[in-house]
């Protein structure tokens, strides 16, 4: 008997699930139908700021696989097809598309609706010239607006805020970032590291207003003219709101799929919801924190790809498990790179975990080599055990990807002392003889254990 | 009572030991005397090729700490002072220096004599224009010779051969590498990866002759004029022999310090030799392989620094242990980077370990980003367990330092599947959404376990 798998949402999580299921079960055994409300599937949302900045053009370079390629794998992709209702008892989805509304039955369902940008409830938030960035269509619209804009304000100092500001800077568009955080990247980094990011962004020519809550936008005849914060108005004819995103769970609620404490869909490590044959993956789903075991909602493309893959393998008859997240992230602003993984000091404190940090101000490569740039590495170790809990890096080219060394170390349960004496690579064009990763780890472990090594 | 520590050899291992011992024991408790036969201490041998190439100048930029700075820490450094005899029963060293020979007693001894370059026994090996590269004085001499040379041959295709050839290329000096290996880096990389390095070096303008054993050098009136190999003569007025190095153990033998199976000084994980109060560290000493437990002699600056540190902490009354090596190494040739860690396929086979490899040809950053360059990652996993055993990387800028992720993963005992699903960082300027490190790890583990994930 042929089963039918319906996938709601055709980006990373949904298409990974579809592809993996197809690899294991042929068409005669499993029909796969994907409904995607936009005109795109399988695209790199993370690449959108680079399209806005003109670095990646045309935009379809961001599409990893076209609907035609999925069709060749007998995965039926329906674009501009929005699922507007979900009945998990009757096992049907209701789909609105050109020509009307249809009802489609399913045996298995992958819920992969992603997340929607948060739009603060405030005056003129819907004025012309105000954007959020999530989809390729958003990117196209912002790029078009930037071509004629004279002054931009980006609200939000996280990844999207920074990346959009960098894109605008590249276009020569005067840009200011406004954030309620003490510094930029305030949800990712501790304050000491935020300060380094903020300084780097200002140095490179973007205005930054920290610790400021936006009161409202200001408009004139339906077009945005400024951002009002703390009583002052920053003039702007282009405003991008990058203040976060929330999991798209409207349909999940309609279908009675239970949500978890984060407000995203609750899943087990096989990406199963509590409803038989209903799976969830990606930004709309929760992910367990690798260290604390607490449900999180990381909203990261890597997680979406992995969770979709896990769901698809399991639907295909395999046995895959998603091991959890460290909320690892990385980005850059111009020549300044930044990354983080695991717990920050503030997160550890919030989780009641006693820890100590170690920091080193060093250089990206051997200090005597031309091109050496400052790099700061901060590591966090658990008190009593010395176990590595997290790390943050801010620095010049070649800094940030070193975070992966910490990820692997945390994954293997290494202490800061273990990593400090591990056999990391060294040559002058790549690091000092003691890689700053090792020095920060040792300092953190020394402080965590109250020793000097 | 004041003890006296004598350190033989003032580079990475010796000076690290001296510094760490001093940190823990003041002058009134421990007198520290370092004898160094050259005119330099605490210098970066790994940086020498960059001085030759004119990238780092003047050469004293390569000196991390001057004798004056050690003197400020009450560490007495004696330059141009060669220890010519060692009596571990009488606990004395005999030192030759300007003005004659003196005998100095010790309570503790750190044997840190380093390694000497291998000079093949062949005709004209001592002709003018023939060099090895080990010390700063060697680097100075090669740089001076390169200034007037018209054609160079580098014998040996390992790290030193490659780095010297890159330096010569940068100086515009026509250069050919001759190696007995099937490809360049043949002791570090498997054949498939060697081929990539060889191709990159040739593409960048250096001649490469592989699989060729040098018969002899050719000279005229005491000056080198060519390199004879397989009956042909490659003309050259500058020849650098980079065919390896051997631990400096003459004094160890004289003093009855036992050597291990590699021919280097045998040490335990505290850097103790079997003679009470006599320690050894760095290139002259063995280092246990982290995976196989077999003694090795890695001849790497990182190992020298760590072993010296361990010896110094223990002399100072602390308790430090050296955890072993993966023979991690990294270098570059122009815009091509390469690195390796753990076991190669051939090493695993030689050690009787059954394993499988996984390889991926990918790009350094997201494929749609400008600046994306090819990168090949190869991982090795143990059969039956899937445990990661080693990795090799060859690729464009940003490739090679990723080897550290494998180092940390191996250190923590991760399987290829563990690393493949770990939370490594991703953003388009840094990698594809599945970092090639993850893909290679998964493929290797799949093949090792005979599964498809």
CSV table of N, CA, C and O in Angstrom, one decimal, chain A residues 211-298:
chain,number,residue,atom,x,y,z
A,211,UNK,N,21.0,50.1,24.3
A,211,UNK,CA,20.2,50.4,25.5
A,211,UNK,C,19.0,51.2,25.2
A,211,UNK,O,18.5,51.9,26.1
A,212,UNK,N,18.5,51.2,24.0
A,212,UNK,CA,17.4,52.1,23.6
A,212,UNK,C,16.2,51.3,23.1
A,212,UNK,O,16.4,50.4,22.3
A,213,UNK,N,15.0,51.6,23.7
A,213,UNK,CA,13.8,50.9,23.2
A,213,UNK,C,13.1,51.8,22.2
A,213,UNK,O,12.9,53.0,22.5
A,214,UNK,N,12.8,51.2,21.1
A,214,UNK,CA,12.1,52.0,20.1
A,214,UNK,C,10.6,52.2,20.5
A,214,UNK,O,9.9,51.3,20.9
A,215,UNK,N,10.2,53.5,20.6
A,215,UNK,CA,8.8,53.8,21.0
A,215,UNK,C,7.8,53.5,19.8
A,215,UNK,O,6.8,52.9,20.0
A,216,UNK,N,8.2,54.1,18.7
A,216,UNK,CA,7.3,53.9,17.5
A,216,UNK,C,8.0,54.3,16.3
A,216,UNK,O,9.1,54.9,16.3
A,217,UNK,N,7.4,54.1,15.2
A,217,UNK,CA,8.0,54.6,13.9
A,217,UNK,C,7.2,55.9,13.6
A,217,UNK,O,6.1,56.1,14.1
A,218,UNK,N,7.8,56.7,12.8
A,218,UNK,CA,7.2,58.0,12.4
A,218,UNK,C,7.0,57.9,10.9
A,218,UNK,O,7.8,57.4,10.1
A,219,UNK,N,5.8,58.3,10.4
A,219,UNK,CA,5.5,58.2,9.0
A,219,UNK,C,4.9,59.5,8.5
A,219,UNK,O,4.4,60.4,9.2
A,220,UNK,N,4.8,59.6,7.2
A,220,UNK,CA,4.2,60.7,6.5
A,220,UNK,C,3.5,60.2,5.3
A,220,UNK,O,4.1,59.6,4.4
A,221,UNK,N,2.2,60.3,5.3
A,221,UNK,CA,1.4,59.8,4.2
A,221,UNK,C,1.7,58.3,3.9
A,221,UNK,O,1.8,58.0,2.7
A,222,UNK,N,1.8,57.5,5.0
A,222,UNK,CA,1.9,56.1,4.8
A,222,UNK,C,3.4,55.7,4.5
A,222,UNK,O,3.6,54.5,4.2
A,223,UNK,N,4.3,56.6,4.4
A,223,UNK,CA,5.7,56.2,4.2
A,223,UNK,C,6.5,56.5,5.5
A,223,UNK,O,6.4,57.6,6.1
A,224,UNK,N,7.4,55.6,5.8
A,224,UNK,CA,8.2,55.8,7.0
A,224,UNK,C,9.1,57.0,6.8
A,224,UNK,O,9.7,57.2,5.7
A,225,UNK,N,9.3,57.8,7.9
A,225,UNK,CA,10.2,58.9,7.8
A,225,UNK,C,11.2,58.9,9.0
A,225,UNK,O,12.2,59.7,9.0
A,226,UNK,N,11.0,58.0,9.9
A,226,UNK,CA,11.9,58.0,11.0
A,226,UNK,C,11.5,56.9,12.1
A,226,UNK,O,10.5,56.3,12.0
A,227,UNK,N,12.5,56.8,13.1
A,227,UNK,CA,12.3,55.9,14.2
A,227,UNK,C,12.4,56.7,15.5
A,227,UNK,O,13.4,57.4,15.7
A,228,UNK,N,11.3,56.6,16.3
A,228,UNK,CA,11.3,57.4,17.5
A,228,UNK,C,11.8,56.5,18.7
A,228,UNK,O,11.2,55.4,18.9
A,229,UNK,N,12.8,57.0,19.4
A,229,UNK,CA,13.3,56.2,20.5
A,229,UNK,C,13.8,57.1,21.6
A,229,UNK,O,14.5,58.1,21.2
A,230,UNK,N,13.4,56.9,22.8
A,230,UNK,CA,13.8,57.8,23.9
A,230,UNK,C,13.5,59.3,23.6
A,230,UNK,O,14.2,60.1,24.0
A,231,UNK,N,12.4,59.5,22.9
A,231,UNK,CA,12.0,60.9,22.6
A,231,UNK,C,12.6,61.5,21.4
A,231,UNK,O,12.1,62.5,20.9
A,232,UNK,N,13.7,60.9,20.9
A,232,UNK,CA,14.4,61.5,19.7
A,232,UNK,C,13.9,60.7,18.5
A,232,UNK,O,13.5,59.6,18.6
A,233,UNK,N,13.9,61.4,17.4
A,233,UNK,CA,13.6,60.8,16.1
A,233,UNK,C,14.8,60.6,15.3
A,233,UNK,O,15.5,61.6,14.9
A,234,UNK,N,15.1,59.4,14.9
A,234,UNK,CA,16.2,59.1,13.9
A,234,UNK,C,15.5,59.1,12.6
A,234,UNK,O,14.7,58.3,12.3
A,235,UNK,N,15.9,60.0,11.7
A,235,UNK,CA,15.3,60.0,10.4
A,235,UNK,C,15.7,58.8,9.6
A,235,UNK,O,16.8,58.3,9.7
A,236,UNK,N,14.8,58.3,8.8
A,236,UNK,CA,15.0,57.1,8.0
A,236,UNK,C,13.9,56.9,6.9
A,236,UNK,O,12.8,57.1,7.2
A,237,UNK,N,14.3,56.6,5.7
A,237,UNK,CA,13.3,56.3,4.7
A,237,UNK,C,13.4,54.8,4.4
A,237,UNK,O,12.7,54.3,3.5
A,238,UNK,N,14.2,54.0,5.2
A,238,UNK,CA,14.2,52.6,5.1
A,238,UNK,C,14.4,52.1,6.5
A,238,UNK,O,15.4,52.4,7.2
A,239,UNK,N,13.5,51.2,7.0
A,239,UNK,CA,13.6,50.6,8.3
A,239,UNK,C,13.5,49.1,8.2
A,239,UNK,O,12.6,48.6,7.6
A,240,UNK,N,14.5,48.4,8.8
A,240,UNK,CA,14.4,47.0,8.9
A,240,UNK,C,14.2,46.6,10.3
A,240,UNK,O,15.0,47.0,11.2
A,241,UNK,N,13.2,45.8,10.6
A,241,UNK,CA,12.9,45.4,11.9
A,241,UNK,C,13.5,44.0,12.1
A,241,UNK,O,13.1,43.0,11.5
A,242,UNK,N,14.6,43.9,12.9
A,242,UNK,CA,15.3,42.6,13.1
A,242,UNK,C,15.2,42.3,14.6
A,242,UNK,O,16.3,42.1,15.2
A,243,UNK,N,14.0,42.2,15.1
A,243,UNK,CA,13.9,42.0,16.6
A,243,UNK,C,13.5,40.6,16.9
A,243,UNK,O,12.8,40.3,17.9
A,244,UNK,N,13.8,39.6,16.1
A,244,UNK,CA,13.6,38.2,16.4
A,244,UNK,C,12.5,37.6,15.6
A,244,UNK,O,11.9,38.3,14.7
A,245,UNK,N,12.2,36.4,15.9
A,245,UNK,CA,11.2,35.6,15.1
A,245,UNK,C,10.5,34.7,16.1
A,245,UNK,O,11.1,34.3,17.2
A,246,UNK,N,9.3,34.3,15.7
A,246,UNK,CA,8.6,33.3,16.6
A,246,UNK,C,8.2,32.1,15.7
A,246,UNK,O,7.9,32.3,14.5
A,247,UNK,N,8.2,31.0,16.3
A,247,UNK,CA,7.8,29.8,15.5
A,247,UNK,C,6.4,29.9,15.0
A,247,UNK,O,5.5,30.4,15.7
A,248,UNK,N,6.2,29.5,13.8
A,248,UNK,CA,4.9,29.5,13.1
A,248,UNK,C,4.0,28.3,13.6
A,248,UNK,O,4.2,27.2,13.1
A,249,UNK,N,3.2,28.6,14.6
A,249,UNK,CA,2.5,27.4,15.2
A,249,UNK,C,0.9,27.5,15.0
A,249,UNK,O,0.2,26.8,15.6
A,250,UNK,N,0.5,28.5,14.2
A,250,UNK,CA,-1.0,28.7,14.1
A,250,UNK,C,-1.6,27.3,13.7
A,250,UNK,O,-2.6,26.9,14.2
A,251,UNK,N,-1.1,26.7,12.6
A,251,UNK,CA,-1.6,25.5,12.1
A,251,UNK,C,-1.5,24.3,13.2
A,251,UNK,O,-2.4,23.5,13.3
A,252,UNK,N,-0.4,24.3,13.8
A,252,UNK,CA,-0.2,23.3,14.9
A,252,UNK,C,-1.3,23.4,15.9
A,252,UNK,O,-1.9,22.4,16.3
A,253,UNK,N,-1.6,24.6,16.3
A,253,UNK,CA,-2.7,24.8,17.3
A,253,UNK,C,-4.0,24.3,16.7
A,253,UNK,O,-4.7,23.6,17.4
A,254,UNK,N,-4.2,24.7,15.4
A,254,UNK,CA,-5.5,24.3,14.8
A,254,UNK,C,-5.6,22.8,14.8
A,254,UNK,O,-6.7,22.2,14.9
A,255,UNK,N,-4.5,22.1,14.6
A,255,UNK,CA,-4.5,20.7,14.5
A,255,UNK,C,-4.3,19.9,15.8
A,255,UNK,O,-4.2,18.7,15.8
A,256,UNK,N,-4.2,20.7,16.8
A,256,UNK,CA,-4.0,20.1,18.2
A,256,UNK,C,-2.7,19.4,18.4
A,256,UNK,O,-2.5,18.5,19.2
A,257,UNK,N,-1.6,19.9,17.7
A,257,UNK,CA,-0.3,19.4,17.9
A,257,UNK,C,0.3,20.1,19.2
A,257,UNK,O,0.4,21.3,19.2
A,258,UNK,N,0.6,19.4,20.2
A,258,UNK,CA,1.1,20.1,21.4
A,258,UNK,C,2.4,20.9,21.2
A,258,UNK,O,3.3,20.5,20.6
A,259,UNK,N,2.4,22.1,21.9
A,259,UNK,CA,3.5,22.9,21.9
A,259,UNK,C,4.3,22.7,23.2
A,259,UNK,O,3.8,22.2,24.2
A,260,UNK,N,5.6,23.0,23.2
A,260,UNK,CA,6.4,22.9,24.3
A,260,UNK,C,6.5,24.3,25.1
A,260,UNK,O,5.8,25.2,24.7
A,261,UNK,N,7.3,24.3,26.1
A,261,UNK,CA,7.4,25.5,26.9
A,261,UNK,C,7.9,26.7,26.2
A,261,UNK,O,7.7,27.9,26.6
A,262,UNK,N,8.6,26.6,25.1
A,262,UNK,CA,9.1,27.7,24.3
A,262,UNK,C,8.1,28.3,23.4
A,262,UNK,O,8.3,29.3,22.8
A,263,UNK,N,7.0,27.6,23.3
A,263,UNK,CA,5.9,28.0,22.3
A,263,UNK,C,6.1,27.4,20.9
A,263,UNK,O,5.3,27.6,20.1
A,264,UNK,N,7.2,26.6,20.7
A,264,UNK,CA,7.3,25.9,19.5
A,264,UNK,C,6.8,24.5,19.7
A,264,UNK,O,6.4,24.1,20.8
A,265,UNK,N,6.7,23.7,18.6
A,265,UNK,CA,6.1,22.4,18.6
A,265,UNK,C,7.1,21.5,19.4
A,265,UNK,O,8.3,21.4,19.2
A,266,UNK,N,6.5,20.7,20.4
A,266,UNK,CA,7.3,19.8,21.2
A,266,UNK,C,7.6,18.6,20.3
A,266,UNK,O,6.7,18.0,19.7
A,267,UNK,N,8.8,18.1,20.4
A,267,UNK,CA,9.2,16.9,19.6
A,267,UNK,C,10.1,16.1,20.5
A,267,UNK,O,10.8,16.6,21.4
A,268,UNK,N,10.2,14.8,20.2
A,268,UNK,CA,11.2,13.9,20.8
A,268,UNK,C,12.4,13.9,20.0
A,268,UNK,O,12.5,14.6,19.0
A,269,UNK,N,13.4,13.1,20.4
A,269,UNK,CA,14.7,13.2,19.6
A,269,UNK,C,14.6,12.5,18.2
A,269,UNK,O,15.6,12.6,17.5
A,270,UNK,N,13.5,11.9,17.9
A,270,UNK,CA,13.3,11.4,16.6
A,270,UNK,C,12.5,12.4,15.7
A,270,UNK,O,12.1,12.1,14.6
A,271,UNK,N,12.2,13.6,16.3
A,271,UNK,CA,11.3,14.6,15.7
A,271,UNK,C,9.9,14.2,15.6
A,271,UNK,O,9.1,14.8,14.8
A,272,UNK,N,9.4,13.3,16.5
A,272,UNK,CA,8.0,13.0,16.5
A,272,UNK,C,7.3,13.9,17.4
A,272,UNK,O,7.8,14.3,18.5
A,273,UNK,N,6.1,14.4,17.0
A,273,UNK,CA,5.2,15.1,17.9
A,273,UNK,C,4.5,14.0,18.7
A,273,UNK,O,4.8,12.8,18.5
A,274,UNK,N,3.6,14.3,19.6
A,274,UNK,CA,2.9,13.3,20.3
A,274,UNK,C,1.8,12.7,19.5
A,274,UNK,O,1.1,11.7,19.9
A,275,UNK,N,1.5,13.2,18.3
A,275,UNK,CA,0.5,12.6,17.4
A,275,UNK,C,1.2,11.7,16.4
A,275,UNK,O,2.1,12.0,15.7
A,276,UNK,N,0.7,10.5,16.4
A,276,UNK,CA,1.3,9.4,15.6
A,276,UNK,C,1.4,9.8,14.2
A,276,UNK,O,0.4,10.3,13.6
A,277,UNK,N,2.5,9.6,13.6
A,277,UNK,CA,2.7,10.0,12.2
A,277,UNK,C,2.8,11.4,11.9
A,277,UNK,O,2.9,11.8,10.7
A,278,UNK,N,2.9,12.3,12.9
A,278,UNK,CA,3.0,13.7,12.7
A,278,UNK,C,4.4,14.1,13.3
A,278,UNK,O,4.6,13.9,14.5
A,279,UNK,N,5.2,14.6,12.4
A,279,UNK,CA,6.6,15.0,12.8
A,279,UNK,C,6.7,16.5,12.7
A,279,UNK,O,6.0,17.2,11.9
A,280,UNK,N,7.7,17.1,13.3
A,280,UNK,CA,8.0,18.5,13.2
A,280,UNK,C,9.5,18.7,13.2
A,280,UNK,O,10.2,18.0,13.8
A,281,UNK,N,9.9,19.7,12.5
A,281,UNK,CA,11.4,20.0,12.3
A,281,UNK,C,11.6,21.4,11.9
A,281,UNK,O,10.8,22.1,11.3
A,282,UNK,N,12.7,22.0,12.3
A,282,UNK,CA,13.1,23.3,12.0
A,282,UNK,C,12.7,24.4,12.9
A,282,UNK,O,12.4,24.1,14.1
A,283,UNK,N,12.6,25.6,12.4
A,283,UNK,CA,12.3,26.8,13.3
A,283,UNK,C,11.0,26.7,14.1
A,283,UNK,O,10.8,27.3,15.1
A,284,UNK,N,10.0,25.9,13.5
A,284,UNK,CA,8.7,25.8,14.2
A,284,UNK,C,8.8,24.8,15.4
A,284,UNK,O,7.8,24.7,16.1
A,285,UNK,N,9.9,24.1,15.5
A,285,UNK,CA,10.0,23.0,16.5
A,285,UNK,C,11.0,23.3,17.6
A,285,UNK,O,11.9,24.2,17.4
A,286,UNK,N,10.9,22.6,18.7
A,286,UNK,CA,11.8,22.8,19.7
A,286,UNK,C,13.1,21.9,19.5
A,286,UNK,O,13.1,21.0,18.6
A,287,UNK,N,14.1,22.3,20.2
A,287,UNK,CA,15.4,21.5,20.1
A,287,UNK,C,15.9,21.5,21.5
A,287,UNK,O,16.0,22.5,22.2
A,288,UNK,N,16.3,20.3,22.0
A,288,UNK,CA,16.9,20.2,23.4
A,288,UNK,C,18.3,20.7,23.4
A,288,UNK,O,19.1,20.5,22.6
A,289,UNK,N,18.5,21.5,24.5
A,289,UNK,CA,19.9,22.0,24.7
A,289,UNK,C,20.8,20.8,25.1
A,289,UNK,O,20.5,20.1,26.0
A,290,UNK,N,21.9,20.7,24.4
A,290,UNK,CA,22.8,19.5,24.6
A,290,UNK,C,23.3,19.5,26.1
A,290,UNK,O,23.5,18.4,26.6
A,291,UNK,N,23.5,20.6,26.7
A,291,UNK,CA,24.1,20.6,28.0
A,291,UNK,C,23.1,20.6,29.1
A,291,UNK,O,23.3,19.9,30.2
A,292,UNK,N,22.0,21.4,29.0
A,292,UNK,CA,21.1,21.5,30.1
A,292,UNK,C,19.9,20.6,29.9
A,292,UNK,O,19.1,20.4,30.9
A,293,UNK,N,19.7,20.1,28.7
A,293,UNK,CA,18.5,19.2,28.5
A,293,UNK,C,17.2,20.0,28.4
A,293,UNK,O,16.1,19.5,28.3
A,294,UNK,N,17.3,21.3,28.5
A,294,UNK,CA,16.1,22.2,28.4
A,294,UNK,C,15.7,22.4,27.0
A,294,UNK,O,16.5,22.6,26.1
A,295,UNK,N,14.4,22.4,26.7
A,295,UNK,CA,13.9,22.7,25.4
A,295,UNK,C,14.2,24.2,25.0
A,295,UNK,O,14.1,25.1,25.8
A,296,UNK,N,14.7,24.3,23.8
A,296,UNK,CA,15.0,25.7,23.2
A,296,UNK,C,14.3,25.8,21.9
A,296,UNK,O,13.8,24.8,21.3
A,297,UNK,N,14.4,27.0,21.3
A,297,UNK,CA,13.9,27.2,20.0
A,297,UNK,C,14.9,28.0,19.2
A,297,UNK,O,14.8,29.2,19.1
A,298,UNK,N,16.0,27.3,18.7
A,298,UNK,CA,17.1,28.1,18.3
A,298,UNK,C,17.0,28.9,17.0
A,298,UNK,O,17.8,29.8,16.7
